[in-house]
Amino acid sequence: MTMIFGVPLAVFMGQLMLGLINGAFYALLSLGLAVIFGLLKIINFAHGAQYMLGAFAAMLALEYLGINYWAALLLVPLVVGALGVVIERLVLRRIAHLDHLYGLLLTYGLALIFEGTLINIFGVSGSSYPTPEALQGGLNLGFMFLPTYRAWVLVAALVVCGGTWFIIERTRLGAYLRAGTENPALMQAFGVNVPQLITLTYGFGVALAAFAGVLAAPLYPVSPTMGSSLLIVVFAVVVIGGMGSILGAIITGLAMGLIEGLTKVYYPEAANTVIFLVMILVLLLRPSGLFGKEA
Amino acid sequence: MSQAAQTLGETPERDGAEMLRVSDLHAFYGESHILHGVDFDVKRGELVTLLGRNGAGRSTTLKAIMNMVGRRTGSIVINGTETLDMKPHRIPRLGVGYCPEERGIFSSLDVEENLLLPPTVRSGGMGLDEIYAMFPNLYERRRSQGTRLSGGEQQMLAMARILRTGARMLLLDEITEGLAPVIVQALGEVLIKLKERGMTIVLVEQNFRFAAPLADRHFVMEHGRIIEEISAAELPARREHLNTLLGV
């Protein structure tokens, strides 16, 4: 059997693939955080809860409304994104003129409310969401067995990340966003409705989190606390990549997933902490992050 | 009144009609009261200047017209529409282009993206080709990051991008500030061309020698109000008086 540094190839590749899939979630979530931070300058602590709401909404939609996975993948981000729009309009906008720390505290409070409410109703133990039929089974890659659903998650996450990058870096709407980030007052003087742009951006960032939540539902137990544990890692990813950088969020997310996977192969004890070690190193050597602009 | 001023064929707007009327305009930044009852008017196709010493309230007047300051009272009528209660992003859509003193070139956008950024507010704006013909330097550097341009080129860019939008009235804040004489001269030629196209221009200017040959009328500001109006025809006779007012 082929060995890589004393580890069978199948194990090595298997962990790498698992890491890449975790990385896809890190990328999707840190991308949403980066998009929101760019224009609103708010660190959206509700992001994990909004991811969890995505998974929950998919599960409830299937259970009570018979809405299948594919429809949920489209509808849930819209619904949760609309909730984000409402949150921005009703709450975040009112504190936009205050120090950004207030936005962080407020979104953290919202996260606690979402989590607490769902724990009250459903308890903390997770439920499972069935893998859609078309994505059951797996592919034999020769050196490993890759479940079809995991391959799909990777592809879907990459397509959505790539699409978001394209919109922001290559389109007119993206130019509005980038310019609005730099000088919102001047954008208004050009006739751009900046408050509306901010609302939609927040809604879009929240929709990305919900999309990740639906993708995650068949993979992980759907529970009210699924987001808060993930969010801490995602914040570390964002710090490593550099706050506000779109491409940085995507690449760092995938890379950190891979590093985590590799650590699982060679030193499993450190697998849960390796990302934080990288974060400490980056903070010491390049405080603005790998892709962040130097202050 | 300038005879060069003429509207383009597609705009049925008459020359000499009132484009902007500011009456008893007060503006506040928080607690500080900056404008104390500004009154002036600008006719269509006219180029007027707001002159005065630093802190007289000239830049604030432009910002107040764009609703970029805190509270405002009084009246600002643009092209027949009262705008005092209008949201800031609605005002440009009346055909107003604003070029801020700090130029406001976006560093996250390249030159062409900067140029294409402001949304079209009305039809009849200049095409990209026309703009590049007017500002050849911008064409050569269209793929550069906006803020990597020289000061003069950034100023050209800041003006060029509001010409694309179809704005018929331009509010230009200190466009010659800190620029080499040859660039200032080029900007003067651009303003003459814009005037020939029928643009209405409000120019806040420190460099009176630049503004004097271009303007139809001059308004002198002091302590947040207009204290003097001098037409181009009156200028030679009142030059001494103006110099005293401006402290030059």
Coordinates of C-alpha atoms in Angstrom, one line a residue:
Chain A
M1 CA 0.0 0.0 0.0
T2 CA 1.2 3.5 -0.8
M3 CA 2.3 5.4 2.3
I4 CA 2.8 9.1 2.7
F5 CA 5.1 9.9 5.6
G6 CA 4.0 6.6 7.3
V7 CA 0.3 7.1 6.7
P8 CA -1.7 5.0 4.2
L9 CA -2.6 7.1 1.1
A10 CA -6.4 6.4 1.6
V11 CA -6.3 7.8 5.1
F12 CA -4.2 10.7 4.1
M13 CA -6.5 11.6 1.2
G14 CA -9.6 11.0 3.2
Q15 CA -8.6 13.4 5.9
L16 CA -7.5 15.9 3.3
M17 CA -10.9 15.7 1.6
L18 CA -12.7 16.0 4.9
G19 CA -10.5 19.0 5.7
L20 CA -11.3 20.6 2.3
I21 CA -15.0 20.2 3.0
N22 CA -14.7 21.8 6.4
G23 CA -12.7 24.4 4.6
A24 CA -15.6 25.0 2.2
F25 CA -17.8 25.9 5.1
Y26 CA -15.2 28.1 6.7
A27 CA -14.8 29.9 3.3
L28 CA -18.6 30.4 2.8
L29 CA -19.0 31.7 6.4
S30 CA -15.9 33.9 6.5
L31 CA -16.9 35.3 3.1
G32 CA -20.3 36.4 4.4
L33 CA -18.6 38.0 7.4
A34 CA -16.1 39.8 5.1
V35 CA -18.9 41.1 2.9
I36 CA -20.8 42.4 5.9
F37 CA -17.8 43.9 7.5
G38 CA -16.7 45.6 4.4
L39 CA -19.8 47.9 4.1
L40 CA -21.3 47.9 7.5
K41 CA -18.1 47.7 9.5
I42 CA -19.9 45.4 11.9
I43 CA -18.5 42.1 13.0
N44 CA -21.6 40.0 12.6
F45 CA -21.7 37.8 15.7
A46 CA -25.1 36.5 14.7
H47 CA -23.5 34.8 11.7
G48 CA -23.2 31.4 13.4
A49 CA -26.9 31.6 14.5
Q50 CA -27.9 32.6 11.0
Y51 CA -26.1 29.5 9.6
M52 CA -27.9 27.4 12.2
L53 CA -31.2 29.1 11.2
G54 CA -30.5 28.0 7.6
A55 CA -30.0 24.3 8.7
F56 CA -33.1 24.5 11.0
A57 CA -35.3 26.1 8.4
A58 CA -34.4 23.4 5.9
M59 CA -35.2 20.7 8.4
L60 CA -38.5 22.3 9.5
A61 CA -39.5 23.0 5.9
L62 CA -39.0 19.3 5.0
E63 CA -40.8 18.1 8.1
Y64 CA -43.8 20.4 8.1
L65 CA -44.1 21.7 4.6
G66 CA -42.6 18.8 2.6
I67 CA -40.2 21.2 0.9
N68 CA -37.3 19.1 -0.4
Y69 CA -33.6 19.8 -0.2
W70 CA -33.2 21.4 -3.6
A71 CA -36.1 23.9 -3.0
A72 CA -34.7 24.6 0.5
L73 CA -31.3 25.4 -1.0
L74 CA -33.0 28.2 -2.9
L75 CA -35.8 29.3 -0.6
V76 CA -34.1 29.1 2.8
P77 CA -31.3 31.6 2.0
L78 CA -34.0 34.0 0.7
V79 CA -36.1 33.7 3.8
V80 CA -33.2 33.9 6.3
G81 CA -31.7 36.7 4.1
A82 CA -35.0 38.6 4.4
L83 CA -34.9 38.2 8.1
G84 CA -31.4 39.8 7.9
V85 CA -32.9 42.7 5.9
V86 CA -35.5 43.2 8.7
I87 CA -32.8 43.0 11.4
E88 CA -30.7 45.6 9.5
R89 CA -33.7 47.9 9.0
L90 CA -35.1 47.7 12.5
V91 CA -32.1 47.4 14.7
L92 CA -28.6 47.7 13.1
R93 CA -29.5 50.9 11.2
R94 CA -30.4 52.6 14.5
I95 CA -27.0 52.0 16.0
A96 CA -25.0 52.6 12.8
H97 CA -23.7 56.0 14.0
L98 CA -22.4 54.5 17.2
D99 CA -19.0 52.8 17.8
H100 CA -18.9 49.5 15.9
L101 CA -18.5 47.6 19.1
Y102 CA -22.2 48.2 19.7
G103 CA -23.0 46.3 16.5
L104 CA -20.9 43.4 17.7
L105 CA -22.6 43.3 21.0
L106 CA -26.0 43.7 19.4
T107 CA -25.5 40.9 16.9
Y108 CA -24.1 38.7 19.7
G109 CA -27.3 39.4 21.7
L110 CA -29.4 38.4 18.6
A111 CA -27.4 35.2 18.3
L112 CA -28.1 34.3 21.9
I113 CA -31.8 35.0 21.4
F114 CA -32.0 32.8 18.3
E115 CA -30.1 30.0 20.0
G116 CA -32.0 30.2 23.3
T117 CA -35.4 30.3 21.6
L118 CA -34.7 27.2 19.5
I119 CA -33.1 25.3 22.5
N120 CA -36.3 26.0 24.4
I121 CA -38.4 24.5 21.7
F122 CA -36.2 21.7 20.3
G123 CA -33.6 21.0 23.0
V124 CA -29.9 20.8 22.4
S125 CA -29.7 17.3 21.0
G126 CA -29.4 17.4 17.2
S127 CA -31.7 15.9 14.7
S128 CA -30.5 14.5 11.3
Y129 CA -31.5 15.7 7.9
P130 CA -31.7 13.0 5.2
T131 CA -29.2 13.2 2.4
P132 CA -31.1 14.0 -0.8
E133 CA -31.6 10.9 -3.0
A134 CA -29.7 12.1 -6.0
L135 CA -26.6 12.7 -3.8
Q136 CA -26.6 9.4 -2.0
G137 CA -23.8 6.9 -2.5
G138 CA -20.3 7.7 -3.4
L139 CA -17.5 7.8 -5.9
N140 CA -14.6 5.4 -5.8
L141 CA -11.6 7.6 -6.6
G142 CA -9.2 4.6 -6.5
F143 CA -7.3 5.8 -3.5
M144 CA -10.4 6.6 -1.5
F145 CA -14.2 6.5 -1.3
L146 CA -15.7 10.0 -1.7
P147 CA -19.4 10.3 -0.6
T148 CA -21.3 12.1 -3.4
Y149 CA -22.8 14.6 -1.0
R150 CA -19.4 15.8 0.2
A151 CA -18.3 16.2 -3.3
W152 CA -21.4 18.2 -4.0
V153 CA -20.9 20.4 -1.0
L154 CA -17.4 21.2 -2.2
V155 CA -18.5 22.1 -5.7
A156 CA -21.6 24.2 -4.5
A157 CA -19.5 26.1 -2.0
L158 CA -16.8 26.9 -4.5
V159 CA -19.3 28.0 -7.1
V160 CA -21.1 30.3 -4.6
C161 CA -17.8 31.7 -3.3
G162 CA -16.5 32.2 -6.9
G163 CA -19.8 33.9 -7.9
T164 CA -19.6 36.2 -4.9
W165 CA -16.0 37.1 -5.7
F166 CA -17.0 37.9 -9.3
I167 CA -19.9 40.1 -8.3
I168 CA -17.9 42.1 -5.9
E169 CA -14.6 42.4 -7.9
R170 CA -15.9 42.5 -11.4
T171 CA -19.3 44.0 -11.7
R172 CA -20.8 47.5 -11.4
L173 CA -22.8 46.5 -8.3
G174 CA -19.5 45.3 -6.8
A175 CA -17.8 48.6 -7.7
Y176 CA -20.6 50.4 -5.8
L177 CA -20.0 48.1 -2.8
R178 CA -16.2 48.7 -2.8
A179 CA -16.6 52.4 -3.3
G180 CA -19.4 52.6 -0.7
T181 CA -17.0 50.9 1.7
E182 CA -14.5 53.7 1.1
N183 CA -16.6 56.8 1.0
P184 CA -20.3 56.3 1.6
A185 CA -21.0 60.1 1.7
L186 CA -19.6 60.7 -1.8
M187 CA -21.5 57.7 -3.2
Q188 CA -24.7 59.4 -2.0
A189 CA -23.6 62.6 -3.7
F190 CA -23.4 60.5 -6.9
G191 CA -27.0 59.4 -6.5
V192 CA -26.4 55.9 -5.0
N193 CA -28.9 55.0 -2.3
V194 CA -26.3 53.9 0.2
P195 CA -28.7 52.9 3.1
Q196 CA -30.5 50.5 0.7
L197 CA -27.1 49.1 -0.4
I198 CA -26.2 48.5 3.2
T199 CA -29.5 46.7 3.9
L200 CA -29.1 44.5 0.8
T201 CA -25.5 43.7 1.6
Y202 CA -26.4 42.6 5.1
G203 CA -29.2 40.5 3.7
F204 CA -26.9 38.9 1.2
G205 CA -24.2 38.1 3.9
V206 CA -26.9 36.5 6.0
A207 CA -28.2 34.5 3.0
L208 CA -24.7 33.2 2.4
A209 CA -24.7 31.9 6.1
A210 CA -28.1 30.3 5.6
F211 CA -27.0 28.7 2.4
A212 CA -24.0 27.2 4.2
G213 CA -26.5 26.0 6.9
V214 CA -28.7 24.1 4.3
L215 CA -25.5 22.6 2.8
A216 CA -24.5 21.5 6.3
A217 CA -27.8 20.0 7.3
P218 CA -27.3 16.5 5.8
L219 CA -23.7 16.4 7.1
Y220 CA -23.8 17.5 10.7
P221 CA -26.5 17.1 13.5
V222 CA -28.9 20.0 13.1
S223 CA -29.0 21.6 16.6
P224 CA -29.4 25.1 18.0
T225 CA -25.8 25.2 19.0
M226 CA -24.2 24.1 15.7
G227 CA -23.4 27.6 14.7
S228 CA -21.8 28.9 17.8
S229 CA -19.1 26.3 17.9
L230 CA -18.3 26.8 14.3
L231 CA -18.3 30.6 14.4
I232 CA -15.3 30.7 16.7
V233 CA -13.2 28.9 14.2
V234 CA -14.6 31.1 11.4
F235 CA -13.5 34.2 13.3
A236 CA -10.0 32.8 13.5
V237 CA -10.1 32.2 9.8
V238 CA -11.2 35.8 9.2
V239 CA -8.4 37.1 11.4
I240 CA -5.8 35.0 9.5
G241 CA -7.1 36.1 6.1
G242 CA -7.5 39.7 7.0
M243 CA -10.8 41.5 7.7
G244 CA -12.7 42.6 4.7
S245 CA -10.8 40.8 2.0
I246 CA -13.1 38.8 -0.2
L247 CA -10.5 36.6 -1.9
G248 CA -8.6 36.3 1.4
A249 CA -11.7 34.9 3.1
I250 CA -12.2 32.2 0.5
I251 CA -8.6 31.1 0.2
T252 CA -7.9 31.2 3.9
G253 CA -11.1 29.2 4.6
L254 CA -10.1 26.4 2.3
A255 CA -6.5 26.4 3.4
M256 CA -7.4 26.3 7.1
G257 CA -9.7 23.3 6.4
L258 CA -6.8 21.6 4.7
I259 CA -4.4 22.3 7.5
E260 CA -6.9 21.0 10.0
G261 CA -7.3 17.8 8.0
L262 CA -3.5 17.3 7.7
T263 CA -3.1 17.8 11.5
K264 CA -5.7 15.1 12.0
V265 CA -3.5 12.7 10.1
Y266 CA -0.2 13.5 11.8
Y267 CA -1.0 14.8 15.2
P268 CA -4.8 14.4 15.9
E269 CA -4.5 15.9 19.4
A270 CA -3.8 19.3 17.9
A271 CA -6.5 19.2 15.2
N272 CA -8.9 21.4 17.1
T273 CA -6.3 24.0 18.0
V274 CA -4.1 24.2 15.0
I275 CA -6.1 27.0 13.4
F276 CA -5.7 29.1 16.5
L277 CA -2.0 28.5 16.5
V278 CA -1.9 29.8 12.9
M279 CA -3.9 32.8 14.0
I280 CA -1.5 33.6 16.8
L281 CA 1.5 33.3 14.3
V282 CA -0.3 35.5 11.8
L283 CA -1.1 38.1 14.4
L284 CA 2.5 38.2 15.5
L285 CA 4.0 38.4 12.0
R286 CA 1.3 40.1 9.9
P287 CA -1.3 41.7 12.2
S288 CA -3.5 42.9 9.3
G289 CA -3.9 39.3 8.1
L290 CA -2.5 37.4 5.1
F291 CA -4.6 39.3 2.6
G292 CA -5.5 42.4 4.6
K293 CA -4.2 45.8 3.6
E294 CA -1.4 47.0 5.7
A295 CA -2.7 49.7 8.0
Chain B
M1 CA -24.5 87.0 -19.6
S2 CA -22.3 84.7 -21.6
Q3 CA -23.0 84.4 -25.2
A4 CA -21.0 81.2 -25.4
A5 CA -23.5 79.5 -23.2
Q6 CA -25.8 77.4 -25.3
T7 CA -27.7 74.3 -24.6
L8 CA -27.3 71.2 -26.6
G9 CA -29.9 70.3 -29.1
E10 CA -31.4 67.5 -27.1
T11 CA -32.1 69.5 -24.0
P12 CA -35.1 71.8 -24.4
E13 CA -34.0 73.9 -21.5
R14 CA -33.8 77.6 -22.0
D15 CA -30.8 79.7 -21.3
G16 CA -31.1 82.3 -18.6
A17 CA -33.8 80.4 -16.6
E18 CA -33.0 79.8 -13.0
M19 CA -31.0 76.6 -12.3
L20 CA -30.3 77.1 -8.6
R21 CA -31.7 79.4 -6.0
V22 CA -30.4 79.3 -2.5
S23 CA -32.4 81.4 0.0
D24 CA -31.7 82.1 3.7
L25 CA -29.7 78.9 3.9
H26 CA -28.4 78.0 7.4
A27 CA -26.4 74.9 8.0
F28 CA -25.1 73.2 11.1
Y29 CA -22.5 70.6 11.9
G30 CA -23.7 69.3 15.3
E31 CA -23.8 72.3 17.5
S32 CA -21.8 74.6 15.3
H33 CA -23.7 77.0 13.1
I34 CA -21.7 77.3 9.8
L35 CA -23.9 79.0 7.3
H36 CA -25.9 82.1 8.4
G37 CA -28.4 82.8 5.7
V38 CA -26.8 82.3 2.3
D39 CA -28.7 83.8 -0.6
F40 CA -27.7 83.5 -4.2
D41 CA -28.9 82.3 -7.5
V42 CA -27.4 80.7 -10.6
K43 CA -28.9 80.9 -14.1
R44 CA -28.8 78.1 -16.6
G45 CA -25.5 78.0 -18.5
E46 CA -23.9 80.4 -16.1
L47 CA -20.5 80.0 -14.4
V48 CA -20.4 81.6 -11.0
T49 CA -17.8 81.5 -8.3
L50 CA -18.0 81.5 -4.6
L51 CA -15.0 83.5 -3.3
G52 CA -13.8 84.2 0.2
R53 CA -11.2 83.4 2.8
N54 CA -10.8 80.0 4.3
G55 CA -13.6 79.2 6.6
A56 CA -16.0 81.6 5.0
G57 CA -18.4 78.8 4.3
R58 CA -17.9 78.2 0.6
S59 CA -17.3 74.5 0.7
T60 CA -20.0 74.0 3.2
T61 CA -22.4 75.8 0.9
L62 CA -21.7 73.2 -1.8
K63 CA -22.0 70.4 0.7
A64 CA -25.3 71.8 2.0
I65 CA -26.7 71.9 -1.5
M66 CA -25.8 68.1 -1.7
N67 CA -27.3 67.5 1.7
M68 CA -24.0 66.3 3.1
V69 CA -23.9 68.5 6.2
G70 CA -25.9 68.0 9.4
R71 CA -29.1 70.1 9.7
R72 CA -30.1 72.7 7.2
T73 CA -32.9 75.3 7.1
G74 CA -34.0 77.8 4.5
S75 CA -34.5 76.9 0.9
I76 CA -32.6 75.3 -2.0
V77 CA -34.4 75.1 -5.3
I78 CA -32.7 73.2 -8.1
N79 CA -34.3 73.4 -11.5
G80 CA -37.6 74.4 -9.9
T81 CA -37.6 71.7 -7.3
E82 CA -37.3 72.4 -3.5
T83 CA -34.7 70.0 -2.2
L84 CA -34.4 70.9 1.5
D85 CA -36.2 67.8 2.5
M86 CA -34.8 65.5 -0.1
K87 CA -32.6 62.5 0.7
P88 CA -29.0 63.0 -0.3
H89 CA -29.0 60.4 -3.1
R90 CA -32.0 62.0 -4.7
I91 CA -30.3 65.4 -5.3
P92 CA -27.8 64.2 -8.0
R93 CA -30.8 62.8 -9.9
L94 CA -32.0 66.4 -10.5
G95 CA -28.9 66.7 -12.7
V96 CA -26.3 67.8 -10.2
G97 CA -22.7 66.7 -10.3
Y98 CA -20.4 67.3 -7.3
C99 CA -16.6 67.3 -7.2
P100 CA -15.4 67.4 -3.6
E101 CA -12.3 69.3 -2.5
E102 CA -10.5 66.1 -1.5
R103 CA -11.4 64.7 -4.9
G104 CA -12.6 61.5 -3.5
I105 CA -10.9 59.1 -5.9
F106 CA -11.6 55.5 -4.8
S107 CA -8.4 53.5 -4.2
S108 CA -10.2 50.1 -4.5
L109 CA -11.2 51.0 -8.1
D110 CA -9.0 51.5 -11.2
V111 CA -9.3 54.7 -13.3
E112 CA -11.9 53.4 -15.6
E113 CA -14.0 51.9 -12.8
N114 CA -13.8 55.3 -11.0
L115 CA -14.9 57.0 -14.3
L116 CA -17.8 54.6 -14.7
L117 CA -18.8 54.6 -11.1
P118 CA -21.4 57.5 -10.7
P119 CA -24.7 56.3 -12.0
T120 CA -26.2 58.1 -14.9
V121 CA -28.7 60.6 -13.6
R122 CA -30.0 62.0 -16.8
S123 CA -29.5 61.4 -20.5
G124 CA -27.2 63.5 -22.6
G125 CA -24.0 62.9 -20.6
M126 CA -20.7 62.6 -22.3
G127 CA -19.6 59.2 -23.7
L128 CA -16.4 57.5 -22.6
D129 CA -14.8 58.3 -25.9
E130 CA -15.6 62.0 -25.6
I131 CA -14.2 62.0 -22.0
Y132 CA -11.0 60.3 -23.0
A133 CA -10.6 62.8 -25.9
M134 CA -11.0 65.6 -23.4
F135 CA -8.6 64.0 -20.9
P136 CA -6.1 61.9 -22.8
N137 CA -4.0 61.1 -19.7
L138 CA -6.9 59.2 -18.2
Y139 CA -7.1 56.9 -21.2
E140 CA -3.4 56.1 -21.0
R141 CA -3.8 55.3 -17.3
R142 CA -7.2 53.7 -17.4
R143 CA -6.0 50.4 -15.7
S144 CA -4.1 52.1 -12.9
Q145 CA -5.4 52.2 -9.4
G146 CA -7.3 55.5 -9.0
T147 CA -5.1 56.9 -6.2
R148 CA -1.8 56.1 -8.0
L149 CA -2.5 59.0 -10.4
S150 CA -0.7 62.4 -10.0
G151 CA -2.7 65.1 -8.2
G152 CA -3.6 66.8 -11.5
E153 CA -4.7 63.5 -13.1
Q154 CA -6.8 62.7 -10.0
Q155 CA -8.5 66.1 -10.4
M156 CA -9.2 65.4 -14.0
L157 CA -10.7 62.1 -13.0
A158 CA -12.8 63.6 -10.3
M159 CA -14.2 66.1 -12.9
A160 CA -14.4 63.6 -15.8
R161 CA -16.5 61.1 -13.9
I162 CA -19.4 63.6 -13.2
L163 CA -19.5 64.6 -16.9
R164 CA -20.5 61.0 -17.9
T165 CA -23.6 61.1 -15.7
G166 CA -25.6 63.7 -17.6
A167 CA -25.4 66.3 -14.9
R168 CA -26.3 69.7 -16.1
M169 CA -25.0 71.6 -13.1
L170 CA -21.6 71.1 -11.7
L171 CA -20.5 72.0 -8.2
L172 CA -16.7 72.1 -8.2
D173 CA -14.8 72.6 -5.0
E174 CA -11.3 74.0 -5.2
I175 CA -10.3 72.1 -8.3
T176 CA -7.0 74.0 -8.8
E177 CA -5.8 73.6 -5.3
G178 CA -2.1 72.4 -5.1
L179 CA -1.8 71.9 -8.9
A180 CA 1.0 73.0 -11.2
P181 CA 0.2 76.1 -13.4
V182 CA 0.1 74.0 -16.6
I183 CA -2.6 71.7 -15.1
V184 CA -4.5 74.7 -13.9
Q185 CA -4.5 76.1 -17.4
A186 CA -5.7 72.8 -18.8
L187 CA -8.5 72.8 -16.3
G188 CA -9.5 76.3 -17.3
E189 CA -9.8 75.1 -20.9
V190 CA -11.9 72.2 -19.8
L191 CA -14.3 74.6 -18.0
I192 CA -14.6 76.8 -21.1
K193 CA -15.5 73.7 -23.2
L194 CA -18.1 72.7 -20.5
K195 CA -19.6 76.1 -20.6
E196 CA -19.8 76.0 -24.3
R197 CA -21.8 72.8 -23.9
G198 CA -24.3 74.7 -21.8
M199 CA -23.2 73.4 -18.4
T200 CA -24.1 75.4 -15.3
I201 CA -21.1 75.7 -13.0
V202 CA -20.6 76.8 -9.4
L203 CA -17.0 77.1 -8.7
V204 CA -15.5 77.4 -5.2
E205 CA -12.1 78.9 -5.9
Q206 CA -9.1 80.2 -4.0
N207 CA -7.2 81.1 -7.2
F208 CA -9.0 84.2 -8.3
R209 CA -6.7 84.7 -11.3
F210 CA -8.0 81.3 -12.6
A211 CA -11.6 82.1 -11.9
A212 CA -11.8 85.7 -13.1
P213 CA -11.7 85.2 -16.9
L214 CA -14.1 82.3 -16.7
A215 CA -17.0 83.5 -14.5
D216 CA -20.1 85.4 -15.3
R217 CA -20.6 86.5 -11.7
H218 CA -18.7 86.3 -8.4
F219 CA -20.2 85.9 -5.0
V220 CA -18.0 86.8 -2.0
M221 CA -18.7 85.0 1.2
E222 CA -17.7 85.9 4.7
H223 CA -18.8 84.4 8.0
G224 CA -21.3 82.0 6.4
R225 CA -23.1 84.5 4.2
I226 CA -22.8 86.2 0.8
I227 CA -21.6 89.8 1.3
E228 CA -21.1 90.9 -2.2
E229 CA -22.1 90.1 -5.8
I230 CA -19.9 91.2 -8.6
S231 CA -20.6 90.6 -12.3
A232 CA -17.9 90.1 -14.9
A233 CA -18.6 93.5 -16.3
E234 CA -18.2 95.2 -13.0
L235 CA -15.0 93.4 -12.2
P236 CA -12.4 95.7 -13.6
A237 CA -13.8 98.7 -11.7
R238 CA -14.2 96.8 -8.4
R239 CA -11.0 94.8 -8.5
E240 CA -9.4 96.8 -5.7
H241 CA -12.5 96.4 -3.5
L242 CA -12.6 92.7 -4.1
N243 CA -8.9 92.3 -3.2
T244 CA -9.6 94.0 0.1
L245 CA -12.5 91.6 0.7
L246 CA -10.4 88.6 -0.1
G247 CA -7.4 89.9 1.8
V248 CA -5.0 89.4 -1.0

